[in-house]
Amino acid sequence: MTDSLAPRRFALAILDHVLNRHQTLDGAVDQALKTWPMIGLDRSFARVIATKALRNLGFIDHVLADFLTQGVPDKCRYADLVLRGGLAQILFMDVPDHAAVDSSVRLIAGAKHRADRGMKPVVNAVLRRAVRERDSLLAQLDANPGLALPRWLADRWQKAYGAETLSDMARVIIADPPLDLSLRDPHEQEALAKALKGVCLPTGSVRLTKLSDVTALEGFDEGRLWVQDAAASLPARLLPEGDAIDFCAAPGGKSLQLAAQGRHVIALDRSARRLARLRENLIRTGLDAEIVVSDALNWTPKQAPKRVLLDAPCSATGTLRRHPDTGWLKSPVDVEKLADLQSKLLDHVAGIMADDGVMVYCVCSLEPEEGEDQVRAFLQRRPDFERMAITPDELPGLDMALNKDGDVRTLPSHWADQGGLDGFFIARFRKIA
Ligand SMILES: C[S@@+](CC[C@H](N)C(=O)[O-])C[C@H]1O[C@@H](n2cnc3c(N)ncnc32)[C@H](O)[C@@H]1O
């Protein structure tokens, strides 16, 4: 690293774009790059600070509220960012304490606005106190990891899953997630796991706990693997064999799986930009799929489909550990709007399917409105569909994810001792002839 302030300043710019300008973490990095070109280790370090801050923001703000009973004045937006970034380094990163404190003090001393500059003694005092009290603060978080989460999600999950499961889920969500790989040829699982020093998961993925640049992995250039959380790889495994339409396909992990199973696949999505990533992956893996850019709600295939995957747009709260910005950008209103879109998509797809056709519906959401409630309402609206219960033998090692109706509800706390899982809901239906 060159100048120790530069990556930290960049990290605060990322946080500013996410928290104050409502941009995604990736979008925020792109925006920050427009002001400060940043490459290599500096850029990775900045991204880690921003990611750790977002992943633990609920707890960081809890500490700030405790240390500063009057709070940070509204006009001191930069001081707020400096404090949050500094606490992330002190509490959640392996950064020397003096470097975290001194750099934060230097950043606030050089702030553009006078009010922020006036916060220099406060920043200094708060961060020094956090260094002194780190052990007791981390013990507090360990006893109640849900404190790190956005309040609205913690409240909802406590209601849906109970206080104990909320804590178990939060513990996984605030940890660094593993990297899961799906394989073009399932027979290669053991050999690739050995070569990559990973572990074989019972559902077919290879899991790496030591994070690395995926493009540098053995087998990547030859297209033998792609990144996909183990939970995200389940829906495509649950669709009976035959040609398939993937209705919300981009960026395409599930279409790749379906194509690798030897099916003819139509991969449809309304986003041409996101489908471009599927095109790249098809070229890299040597797999084939017919790509259609269209709004699913306005598209009808020439022949009524018999096999359909509907991985509907959703709040994505099940992927919070990989996308810690999600919980701070979305709200219950988004869940409501997305649940409405999901029911429209379900109805449209149900309306064009062939008799005896099978649909797998899934969402990477932990919200019952997008999963259990959605499916209950669908089956009430559409008596011409019946649930095709998913069975334990289809989900090796994941009996705990099967609910009494035969739907799948994965939680981040499943396989917690191996790094957890993204939260998914999956149901399967058959159109009754
Ligand atoms: C959960 S993501 C799909 C992930 C994908 N199945 C995979 O495995 O990589 C949802 C997708 O739905 C697409 N989408 C949202 N509304 C749509 C619509 N009305 N018609 C078609 N695609 C839509 C989004 O562009 C997004 O790519």
Tab-separated table of C-alpha atoms and ligand atoms in Angstrom:
chain	number	residue	atom	x	y	z
A	1	MET	CA	0.000	0.000	0.000
A	2	THR	CA	1.216	3.487	-0.794
A	3	ASP	CA	-0.533	6.167	1.280
A	4	SER	CA	-2.453	4.650	4.216
A	5	LEU	CA	-5.134	7.358	4.025
A	6	ALA	CA	-6.024	6.744	0.371
A	7	PRO	CA	-7.730	3.320	0.697
A	8	ARG	CA	-9.506	4.417	3.878
A	9	ARG	CA	-10.795	7.549	2.165
A	10	PHE	CA	-11.958	5.348	-0.679
A	11	ALA	CA	-13.720	3.017	1.780
A	12	LEU	CA	-15.605	5.979	3.264
A	13	ALA	CA	-16.636	7.075	-0.231
A	14	ILE	CA	-18.049	3.582	-0.845
A	15	LEU	CA	-19.967	3.717	2.448
A	16	ASP	CA	-21.234	7.196	1.593
A	17	HIS	CA	-22.584	6.009	-1.775
A	18	VAL	CA	-24.341	3.018	-0.193
A	19	LEU	CA	-25.713	4.606	2.969
A	20	ASN	CA	-26.437	8.163	1.826
A	21	ARG	CA	-26.973	7.797	-1.929
A	22	HIS	CA	-28.736	4.443	-1.990
A	23	GLN	CA	-26.333	2.635	-4.312
A	24	THR	CA	-25.406	-1.043	-4.248
A	25	LEU	CA	-21.946	-1.967	-2.985
A	26	ASP	CA	-20.730	-2.748	-6.529
A	27	GLY	CA	-22.295	0.461	-7.877
A	28	ALA	CA	-20.725	2.414	-5.015
A	29	VAL	CA	-17.264	1.056	-5.816
A	30	ASP	CA	-17.718	2.086	-9.474
A	31	GLN	CA	-18.840	5.566	-8.408
A	32	ALA	CA	-15.963	5.999	-5.949
A	33	LEU	CA	-13.513	4.934	-8.672
A	34	LYS	CA	-14.634	7.916	-10.753
A	35	THR	CA	-13.203	10.240	-8.080
A	36	TRP	CA	-10.213	8.174	-6.913
A	37	PRO	CA	-8.584	5.657	-9.197
A	38	MET	CA	-7.616	2.773	-6.939
A	39	ILE	CA	-6.123	-0.589	-7.847
A	40	GLY	CA	-4.695	-3.759	-6.387
A	41	LEU	CA	-4.225	-4.186	-2.650
A	42	ASP	CA	-5.459	-0.676	-1.813
A	43	ARG	CA	-8.752	-1.332	-3.571
A	44	SER	CA	-9.212	-4.728	-1.885
A	45	PHE	CA	-8.405	-3.235	1.529
A	46	ALA	CA	-10.942	-0.438	0.993
A	47	ARG	CA	-13.591	-2.914	-0.053
A	48	VAL	CA	-12.954	-5.064	3.012
A	49	ILE	CA	-13.396	-2.038	5.307
A	50	ALA	CA	-16.687	-1.120	3.599
A	51	THR	CA	-17.924	-4.729	3.615
A	52	LYS	CA	-17.079	-5.285	7.293
A	53	ALA	CA	-18.711	-1.972	8.204
A	54	LEU	CA	-21.929	-2.846	6.341
A	55	ARG	CA	-22.008	-6.413	7.654
A	56	ASN	CA	-21.768	-5.187	11.248
A	57	LEU	CA	-23.392	-1.782	10.909
A	58	GLY	CA	-26.217	-2.526	13.335
A	59	PHE	CA	-23.683	-3.255	16.058
A	60	ILE	CA	-21.372	-0.368	15.089
A	61	ASP	CA	-24.318	2.038	15.387
A	62	HIS	CA	-25.320	0.401	18.678
A	63	VAL	CA	-21.804	1.111	20.042
A	64	LEU	CA	-21.923	4.699	18.761
A	65	ALA	CA	-25.316	5.266	20.389
A	66	ASP	CA	-23.881	3.942	23.648
A	67	PHE	CA	-20.666	6.001	23.508
A	68	LEU	CA	-22.273	9.205	22.212
A	69	THR	CA	-25.539	9.719	24.008
A	70	GLN	CA	-26.246	12.869	21.943
A	71	GLY	CA	-25.417	10.995	18.711
A	72	VAL	CA	-23.395	12.406	15.822
A	73	PRO	CA	-24.799	15.798	14.748
A	74	ASP	CA	-26.757	15.546	11.463
A	75	LYS	CA	-24.502	18.087	9.780
A	76	CYS	CA	-21.426	15.916	10.485
A	77	ARG	CA	-22.066	13.286	7.841
A	78	TYR	CA	-18.380	12.737	7.154
A	79	ALA	CA	-17.579	12.289	10.860
A	80	ASP	CA	-20.290	9.643	10.988
A	81	LEU	CA	-18.582	7.745	8.151
A	82	VAL	CA	-15.131	8.117	9.719
A	83	LEU	CA	-16.445	6.724	13.015
A	84	ARG	CA	-18.176	3.796	11.344
A	85	GLY	CA	-15.131	2.965	9.182
A	86	GLY	CA	-12.789	3.312	12.180
A	87	LEU	CA	-14.918	1.031	14.376
A	88	ALA	CA	-15.102	-1.558	11.592
A	89	GLN	CA	-11.288	-1.674	11.503
A	90	ILE	CA	-10.869	-1.796	15.294
A	91	LEU	CA	-13.567	-4.363	16.013
A	92	PHE	CA	-13.643	-6.561	12.924
A	93	MET	CA	-10.313	-6.366	11.124
A	94	ASP	CA	-6.765	-7.368	11.738
A	95	VAL	CA	-5.494	-3.775	11.501
A	96	PRO	CA	-3.047	-2.305	14.057
A	97	ASP	CA	-5.043	-0.181	16.502
A	98	HIS	CA	-2.784	2.840	16.168
A	99	ALA	CA	-3.166	2.743	12.360
A	100	ALA	CA	-6.981	2.594	12.595
A	101	VAL	CA	-7.154	5.452	15.127
A	102	ASP	CA	-4.473	7.722	13.652
A	103	SER	CA	-5.720	7.415	10.082
A	104	SER	CA	-9.297	8.174	11.195
A	105	VAL	CA	-8.118	11.235	13.141
A	106	ARG	CA	-6.125	12.436	10.126
A	107	LEU	CA	-9.102	11.920	7.843
A	108	ILE	CA	-11.438	13.952	10.042
A	109	ALA	CA	-8.778	16.651	10.530
A	110	GLY	CA	-8.653	17.050	6.736
A	111	ALA	CA	-12.454	17.030	6.271
A	112	LYS	CA	-13.964	19.548	3.846
A	113	HIS	CA	-16.507	20.986	6.294
A	114	ARG	CA	-15.651	22.813	9.483
A	115	ALA	CA	-18.337	21.031	11.521
A	116	ASP	CA	-16.755	17.686	10.641
A	117	ARG	CA	-13.265	18.979	11.473
A	118	GLY	CA	-14.638	20.021	14.860
A	119	MET	CA	-15.403	16.349	15.568
A	120	LYS	CA	-11.700	15.450	15.693
A	121	PRO	CA	-11.566	15.079	19.527
A	122	VAL	CA	-14.757	12.990	19.467
A	123	VAL	CA	-13.418	10.626	16.787
A	124	ASN	CA	-10.185	10.265	18.714
A	125	ALA	CA	-11.956	9.581	22.038
A	126	VAL	CA	-14.537	7.146	20.626
A	127	LEU	CA	-12.008	5.069	18.736
A	128	ARG	CA	-9.554	4.942	21.652
A	129	ARG	CA	-12.363	3.827	23.946
A	130	ALA	CA	-13.354	1.118	21.440
A	131	VAL	CA	-9.754	-0.169	21.485
A	132	ARG	CA	-9.814	-0.295	25.303
A	133	GLU	CA	-13.237	-1.968	25.484
A	134	ARG	CA	-12.916	-4.228	22.430
A	135	ASP	CA	-13.108	-7.522	24.328
A	136	SER	CA	-16.270	-6.624	26.203
A	137	LEU	CA	-17.858	-5.143	23.062
A	138	LEU	CA	-17.166	-8.303	21.073
A	139	ALA	CA	-18.488	-10.435	23.942
A	140	GLN	CA	-21.693	-8.379	23.791
A	141	LEU	CA	-21.984	-9.072	20.056
A	142	ASP	CA	-21.206	-12.745	20.555
A	143	ALA	CA	-24.048	-13.015	23.068
A	144	ASN	CA	-26.451	-11.266	20.711
A	145	PRO	CA	-25.200	-11.402	17.090
A	146	GLY	CA	-28.574	-10.201	15.804
A	147	LEU	CA	-27.485	-6.716	16.942
A	148	ALA	CA	-25.290	-6.498	13.816
A	149	LEU	CA	-28.244	-6.867	11.433
A	150	PRO	CA	-30.536	-4.157	10.073
A	151	ARG	CA	-33.273	-3.806	12.711
A	152	TRP	CA	-36.163	-4.410	10.300
A	153	LEU	CA	-34.710	-7.752	9.201
A	154	ALA	CA	-33.815	-8.894	12.717
A	155	ASP	CA	-37.394	-8.129	13.832
A	156	ARG	CA	-38.923	-9.997	10.888
A	157	TRP	CA	-36.651	-13.040	11.245
A	158	GLN	CA	-37.252	-13.242	14.973
A	159	LYS	CA	-40.975	-13.336	14.216
A	160	ALA	CA	-40.633	-15.899	11.417
A	161	TYR	CA	-37.971	-18.208	12.880
A	162	GLY	CA	-37.671	-17.435	16.625
A	163	ALA	CA	-34.959	-15.750	18.702
A	164	GLU	CA	-32.572	-18.705	18.796
A	165	THR	CA	-32.580	-19.285	15.038
A	166	LEU	CA	-32.199	-15.539	14.470
A	167	SER	CA	-28.996	-15.622	16.542
A	168	ASP	CA	-27.711	-18.710	14.738
A	169	MET	CA	-28.420	-17.100	11.369
A	170	ALA	CA	-26.820	-13.791	12.365
A	171	ARG	CA	-23.653	-15.548	13.516
A	172	VAL	CA	-23.219	-16.984	10.002
A	173	ILE	CA	-24.267	-13.788	8.228
A	174	ILE	CA	-21.608	-11.641	9.904
A	175	ALA	CA	-18.815	-14.132	9.169
A	176	ASP	CA	-16.885	-14.223	5.886
A	177	PRO	CA	-18.833	-16.564	3.591
A	178	PRO	CA	-17.173	-19.528	1.889
A	179	LEU	CA	-16.863	-19.739	-1.898
A	180	ASP	CA	-19.026	-22.481	-3.421
A	181	LEU	CA	-18.429	-23.857	-6.884
A	182	SER	CA	-20.813	-25.746	-9.169
A	183	LEU	CA	-19.241	-28.165	-11.609
A	184	ARG	CA	-19.941	-28.764	-15.284
A	185	ASP	CA	-19.264	-32.459	-14.744
A	186	PRO	CA	-20.475	-33.721	-11.331
A	187	HIS	CA	-18.099	-36.695	-11.595
A	188	GLU	CA	-15.194	-34.278	-11.132
A	189	GLN	CA	-16.271	-33.272	-7.625
A	190	GLU	CA	-13.657	-35.241	-5.697
A	191	ALA	CA	-10.782	-34.510	-8.069
A	192	LEU	CA	-11.503	-30.775	-8.173
A	193	ALA	CA	-12.037	-30.569	-4.409
A	194	LYS	CA	-8.619	-32.185	-3.948
A	195	ALA	CA	-6.901	-29.945	-6.492
A	196	LEU	CA	-8.461	-26.777	-5.038
A	197	LYS	CA	-8.072	-27.837	-1.385
A	198	GLY	CA	-11.809	-27.611	-0.908
A	199	VAL	CA	-14.446	-29.918	0.523
A	200	CYS	CA	-17.156	-31.899	-1.250
A	201	LEU	CA	-20.661	-30.910	-0.166
A	202	PRO	CA	-23.299	-33.669	-0.229
A	203	THR	CA	-25.382	-31.707	-2.747
A	204	GLY	CA	-22.590	-31.712	-5.359
A	205	SER	CA	-20.796	-28.383	-4.833
A	206	VAL	CA	-17.146	-27.880	-3.930
A	207	ARG	CA	-16.648	-25.467	-1.037
A	208	LEU	CA	-13.510	-23.366	-0.533
A	209	THR	CA	-13.050	-21.622	2.770
A	210	LYS	CA	-9.833	-19.871	1.848
A	211	LEU	CA	-11.075	-17.143	-0.442
A	212	SER	CA	-9.183	-16.698	-3.643
A	213	ASP	CA	-9.517	-15.100	-7.044
A	214	VAL	CA	-11.911	-17.478	-8.767
A	215	THR	CA	-10.526	-16.709	-12.235
A	216	ALA	CA	-7.135	-18.021	-11.094
A	217	LEU	CA	-8.533	-21.380	-9.922
A	218	GLU	CA	-7.578	-24.588	-11.670
A	219	GLY	CA	-10.427	-25.502	-14.011
A	220	PHE	CA	-11.807	-21.961	-14.347
A	221	ASP	CA	-10.370	-21.139	-17.775
A	222	GLU	CA	-11.467	-24.532	-19.128
A	223	GLY	CA	-14.999	-23.821	-17.881
A	224	ARG	CA	-15.153	-26.767	-15.497
A	225	LEU	CA	-16.717	-24.673	-12.710
A	226	TRP	CA	-18.612	-21.531	-11.826
A	227	VAL	CA	-19.384	-19.687	-8.583
A	228	GLN	CA	-22.771	-20.533	-7.079
A	229	ASP	CA	-23.822	-20.827	-3.437
A	230	ALA	CA	-24.694	-24.425	-2.540
A	231	ALA	CA	-28.293	-23.382	-1.743
A	232	ALA	CA	-28.631	-21.651	-5.132
A	233	SER	CA	-27.610	-24.885	-6.825
A	234	LEU	CA	-30.594	-26.817	-5.396
A	235	PRO	CA	-33.540	-25.601	-7.559
A	236	ALA	CA	-32.097	-26.816	-10.882
A	237	ARG	CA	-31.482	-30.238	-9.329
A	238	LEU	CA	-35.188	-30.508	-8.462
A	239	LEU	CA	-36.581	-30.052	-11.982
A	240	PRO	CA	-37.428	-33.415	-13.612
A	241	GLU	CA	-35.500	-34.165	-16.793
A	242	GLY	CA	-36.469	-32.656	-20.149
A	243	ASP	CA	-36.134	-29.397	-22.072
A	244	ALA	CA	-36.461	-26.432	-19.748
A	245	ILE	CA	-37.303	-22.758	-19.712
A	246	ASP	CA	-35.482	-20.664	-17.103
A	247	PHE	CA	-37.800	-17.666	-16.795
A	248	CYS	CA	-35.631	-15.256	-14.807
A	249	ALA	CA	-32.273	-16.574	-15.871
A	250	ALA	CA	-29.587	-13.909	-15.517
A	251	PRO	CA	-26.765	-13.933	-14.582
A	252	GLY	CA	-27.296	-17.587	-15.294
A	253	GLY	CA	-25.964	-19.997	-12.655
A	254	LYS	CA	-29.089	-22.142	-12.864
A	255	SER	CA	-29.230	-22.079	-16.688
A	256	LEU	CA	-25.638	-23.340	-16.736
A	257	GLN	CA	-26.635	-26.205	-14.440
A	258	LEU	CA	-29.645	-27.087	-16.588
A	259	ALA	CA	-27.498	-27.002	-19.747
A	260	ALA	CA	-24.800	-29.110	-18.054
A	261	GLN	CA	-27.513	-31.720	-17.337
A	262	GLY	CA	-27.799	-32.081	-21.143
A	263	ARG	CA	-31.125	-30.301	-21.599
A	264	HIS	CA	-32.140	-27.823	-24.268
A	265	VAL	CA	-32.521	-24.599	-22.272
A	266	ILE	CA	-34.277	-21.345	-23.043
A	267	ALA	CA	-32.775	-18.713	-20.737
A	268	LEU	CA	-35.020	-15.672	-20.562
A	269	ASP	CA	-34.481	-12.442	-18.659
A	270	ARG	CA	-35.540	-8.869	-19.147
A	271	SER	CA	-32.020	-7.570	-18.471
A	272	ALA	CA	-29.730	-7.746	-21.529
A	273	ARG	CA	-26.872	-6.466	-19.367
A	274	ARG	CA	-27.216	-9.318	-16.876
A	275	LEU	CA	-27.667	-11.873	-19.678
A	276	ALA	CA	-24.304	-10.784	-21.117
A	277	ARG	CA	-22.709	-12.540	-18.122
A	278	LEU	CA	-24.547	-15.743	-19.014
A	279	ARG	CA	-23.262	-15.455	-22.597
A	280	GLU	CA	-19.686	-15.138	-21.298
A	281	ASN	CA	-20.139	-18.145	-19.028
A	282	LEU	CA	-21.655	-20.228	-21.837
A	283	ILE	CA	-18.606	-19.505	-23.997
A	284	ARG	CA	-16.218	-20.312	-21.141
A	285	THR	CA	-17.963	-23.570	-20.213
A	286	GLY	CA	-18.714	-24.665	-23.789
A	287	LEU	CA	-22.367	-25.132	-22.793
A	288	ASP	CA	-25.342	-24.083	-24.865
A	289	ALA	CA	-28.581	-22.213	-24.135
A	290	GLU	CA	-31.023	-20.208	-26.235
A	291	ILE	CA	-31.022	-16.674	-24.836
A	292	VAL	CA	-34.167	-14.532	-24.932
A	293	VAL	CA	-34.265	-10.915	-23.759
A	294	SER	CA	-37.855	-10.184	-22.794
A	295	ASP	CA	-40.192	-9.342	-19.978
A	296	ALA	CA	-41.457	-12.757	-18.881
A	297	LEU	CA	-44.906	-11.280	-18.315
A	298	ASN	CA	-45.196	-10.504	-22.053
A	299	TRP	CA	-43.609	-13.657	-23.443
A	300	THR	CA	-45.226	-16.869	-24.545
A	301	PRO	CA	-43.202	-19.728	-26.071
A	302	LYS	CA	-44.307	-21.395	-29.323
A	303	GLN	CA	-44.956	-24.634	-27.442
A	304	ALA	CA	-46.476	-24.883	-23.977
A	305	PRO	CA	-43.514	-25.691	-21.700
A	306	LYS	CA	-43.308	-28.896	-19.692
A	307	ARG	CA	-40.345	-27.963	-17.475
A	308	VAL	CA	-40.048	-24.494	-16.003
A	309	LEU	CA	-37.752	-22.844	-13.495
A	310	LEU	CA	-39.009	-19.580	-12.035
A	311	ASP	CA	-36.232	-18.019	-9.951
A	312	ALA	CA	-38.247	-14.898	-9.336
A	313	PRO	CA	-36.864	-11.417	-8.587
A	314	CYS	CA	-36.943	-11.004	-4.812
A	315	SER	CA	-35.666	-8.988	-1.878
A	316	ALA	CA	-32.558	-11.250	-1.831
A	317	THR	CA	-32.405	-11.084	1.964
A	318	GLY	CA	-31.154	-14.693	1.941
A	319	THR	CA	-27.886	-13.498	0.395
A	320	LEU	CA	-27.181	-10.827	3.017
A	321	ARG	CA	-23.859	-12.408	3.988
A	322	ARG	CA	-22.621	-12.027	0.399
A	323	HIS	CA	-24.341	-8.686	-0.222
A	324	PRO	CA	-24.320	-6.820	3.110
A	325	ASP	CA	-25.612	-3.657	1.422
A	326	THR	CA	-28.982	-5.329	0.704
A	327	GLY	CA	-30.389	-4.959	4.194
A	328	TRP	CA	-29.537	-1.263	4.374
A	329	LEU	CA	-30.950	-0.484	0.921
A	330	LYS	CA	-34.213	-2.416	1.057
A	331	SER	CA	-37.247	-2.116	3.293
A	332	PRO	CA	-40.540	-3.909	3.979
A	333	VAL	CA	-42.100	-1.898	1.121
A	334	ASP	CA	-39.740	-3.632	-1.320
A	335	VAL	CA	-40.776	-7.028	0.019
A	336	GLU	CA	-44.406	-6.116	-0.584
A	337	LYS	CA	-43.776	-4.869	-4.156
A	338	LEU	CA	-41.646	-7.886	-5.048
A	339	ALA	CA	-44.206	-10.309	-3.622
A	340	ASP	CA	-46.744	-8.700	-5.955
A	341	LEU	CA	-44.442	-9.150	-8.979
A	342	GLN	CA	-43.771	-12.767	-7.964
A	343	SER	CA	-47.477	-13.590	-7.898
A	344	LYS	CA	-47.921	-11.999	-11.350
A	345	LEU	CA	-44.998	-14.047	-12.706
A	346	LEU	CA	-46.337	-17.234	-11.106
A	347	ASP	CA	-49.769	-16.657	-12.653
A	348	HIS	CA	-48.386	-15.855	-16.109
A	349	VAL	CA	-46.093	-18.892	-16.188
A	350	ALA	CA	-48.825	-21.141	-14.773
A	351	GLY	CA	-51.139	-19.897	-17.520
A	352	ILE	CA	-48.848	-20.949	-20.386
A	353	MET	CA	-47.629	-24.314	-19.063
A	354	ALA	CA	-48.530	-27.666	-20.620
A	355	ASP	CA	-50.760	-30.130	-18.787
A	356	ASP	CA	-48.654	-32.349	-16.546
A	357	GLY	CA	-45.871	-29.722	-16.773
A	358	VAL	CA	-43.648	-29.143	-13.729
A	359	MET	CA	-42.565	-25.773	-12.338
A	360	VAL	CA	-39.863	-25.159	-9.738
A	361	TYR	CA	-40.402	-21.788	-8.049
A	362	CYS	CA	-37.647	-20.297	-5.928
A	363	VAL	CA	-36.446	-17.080	-4.283
A	364	CYS	CA	-33.203	-16.227	-2.445
A	365	SER	CA	-35.265	-14.531	0.241
A	366	LEU	CA	-35.888	-15.324	3.894
A	367	GLU	CA	-39.200	-13.452	3.874
A	368	PRO	CA	-42.281	-15.708	4.200
A	369	GLU	CA	-44.285	-13.321	1.965
A	370	GLU	CA	-42.015	-14.311	-0.939
A	371	GLY	CA	-41.900	-18.004	-0.026
A	372	GLU	CA	-44.377	-19.929	2.118
A	373	ASP	CA	-47.166	-17.306	1.915
A	374	GLN	CA	-46.651	-16.803	-1.811
A	375	VAL	CA	-46.990	-20.511	-2.534
A	376	ARG	CA	-50.023	-20.945	-0.287
A	377	ALA	CA	-51.798	-18.126	-2.132
A	378	PHE	CA	-50.769	-19.521	-5.548
A	379	LEU	CA	-52.193	-22.962	-4.804
A	380	GLN	CA	-55.430	-21.341	-3.657
A	381	ARG	CA	-55.680	-19.238	-6.831
A	382	ARG	CA	-54.730	-22.129	-9.118
A	383	PRO	CA	-56.562	-25.354	-8.229
A	384	ASP	CA	-55.224	-26.749	-11.533
A	385	PHE	CA	-51.788	-26.992	-9.848
A	386	GLU	CA	-50.694	-29.390	-7.115
A	387	ARG	CA	-47.582	-29.364	-4.996
A	388	MET	CA	-45.014	-31.997	-5.975
A	389	ALA	CA	-43.377	-32.503	-2.608
A	390	ILE	CA	-39.584	-32.516	-2.536
A	391	THR	CA	-38.220	-35.612	-0.800
A	392	PRO	CA	-35.231	-36.056	1.548
A	393	ASP	CA	-33.346	-38.241	-0.971
A	394	GLU	CA	-33.351	-35.288	-3.390
A	395	LEU	CA	-31.561	-33.129	-0.810
A	396	PRO	CA	-28.675	-35.131	0.622
A	397	GLY	CA	-27.594	-33.812	4.018
A	398	LEU	CA	-30.325	-31.186	4.128
A	399	ASP	CA	-33.301	-32.940	5.770
A	400	MET	CA	-33.587	-29.982	8.145
A	401	ALA	CA	-34.370	-27.720	5.175
A	402	LEU	CA	-37.508	-29.658	4.184
A	403	ASN	CA	-40.724	-28.338	5.708
A	404	LYS	CA	-43.825	-30.383	6.432
A	405	ASP	CA	-45.395	-29.424	3.072
A	406	GLY	CA	-42.438	-30.757	1.089
A	407	ASP	CA	-41.014	-27.311	0.260
A	408	VAL	CA	-37.402	-26.316	0.904
A	409	ARG	CA	-36.459	-23.498	3.259
A	410	THR	CA	-32.682	-23.166	3.616
A	411	LEU	CA	-31.411	-20.892	6.372
A	412	PRO	CA	-27.947	-19.327	6.758
A	413	SER	CA	-27.632	-21.391	9.949
A	414	HIS	CA	-27.895	-24.697	8.059
A	415	TRP	CA	-24.475	-26.379	7.818
A	416	ALA	CA	-23.260	-23.561	10.106
A	417	ASP	CA	-20.179	-25.501	11.167
A	418	GLN	CA	-19.156	-25.720	7.506
A	419	GLY	CA	-19.784	-22.057	6.698
A	420	GLY	CA	-23.585	-21.950	6.370
A	421	LEU	CA	-25.863	-21.540	3.358
A	422	ASP	CA	-27.668	-18.709	1.618
A	423	GLY	CA	-31.353	-18.458	2.554
A	424	PHE	CA	-33.594	-19.896	-0.179
A	425	PHE	CA	-37.188	-20.993	-0.531
A	426	ILE	CA	-38.043	-23.646	-3.157
A	427	ALA	CA	-41.373	-25.241	-4.072
A	428	ARG	CA	-42.323	-27.553	-6.936
A	429	PHE	CA	-45.713	-27.804	-8.634
A	430	ARG	CA	-47.343	-29.960	-11.285
A	431	LYS	CA	-50.099	-28.769	-13.597
A	432	ILE	CA	-52.916	-31.271	-13.256
A	433	ALA	CA	-54.103	-32.535	-16.659
B	1	LIG	C1	-32.984	-13.885	-8.722
B	1	LIG	S1	-32.435	-13.195	-10.197
B	1	LIG	C2	-32.179	-14.626	-11.173
B	1	LIG	C3	-30.894	-15.362	-10.900
B	1	LIG	C4	-30.623	-16.451	-11.906
B	1	LIG	N1	-31.706	-17.400	-12.021
B	1	LIG	C5	-29.345	-17.217	-11.621
B	1	LIG	O1	-29.386	-18.339	-11.155
B	1	LIG	O2	-28.274	-16.661	-11.892
B	1	LIG	C6	-33.914	-12.553	-10.861
B	1	LIG	C7	-33.837	-12.103	-12.299
B	1	LIG	O3	-35.151	-11.754	-12.702
B	1	LIG	C8	-35.047	-10.794	-13.719
B	1	LIG	N2	-36.385	-10.207	-13.886
B	1	LIG	C9	-37.038	-9.367	-13.062
B	1	LIG	N3	-38.277	-9.110	-13.538
B	1	LIG	C10	-38.389	-9.809	-14.686
B	1	LIG	C11	-39.425	-9.947	-15.654
B	1	LIG	N4	-40.597	-9.310	-15.516
B	1	LIG	N5	-39.192	-10.732	-16.714
B	1	LIG	C12	-38.016	-11.379	-16.876
B	1	LIG	N6	-37.004	-11.281	-16.007
B	1	LIG	C13	-37.197	-10.508	-14.916
B	1	LIG	C14	-33.963	-9.869	-13.237
B	1	LIG	O4	-33.381	-9.170	-14.317
B	1	LIG	C15	-32.990	-10.866	-12.578
B	1	LIG	O5	-31.965	-11.192	-13.466
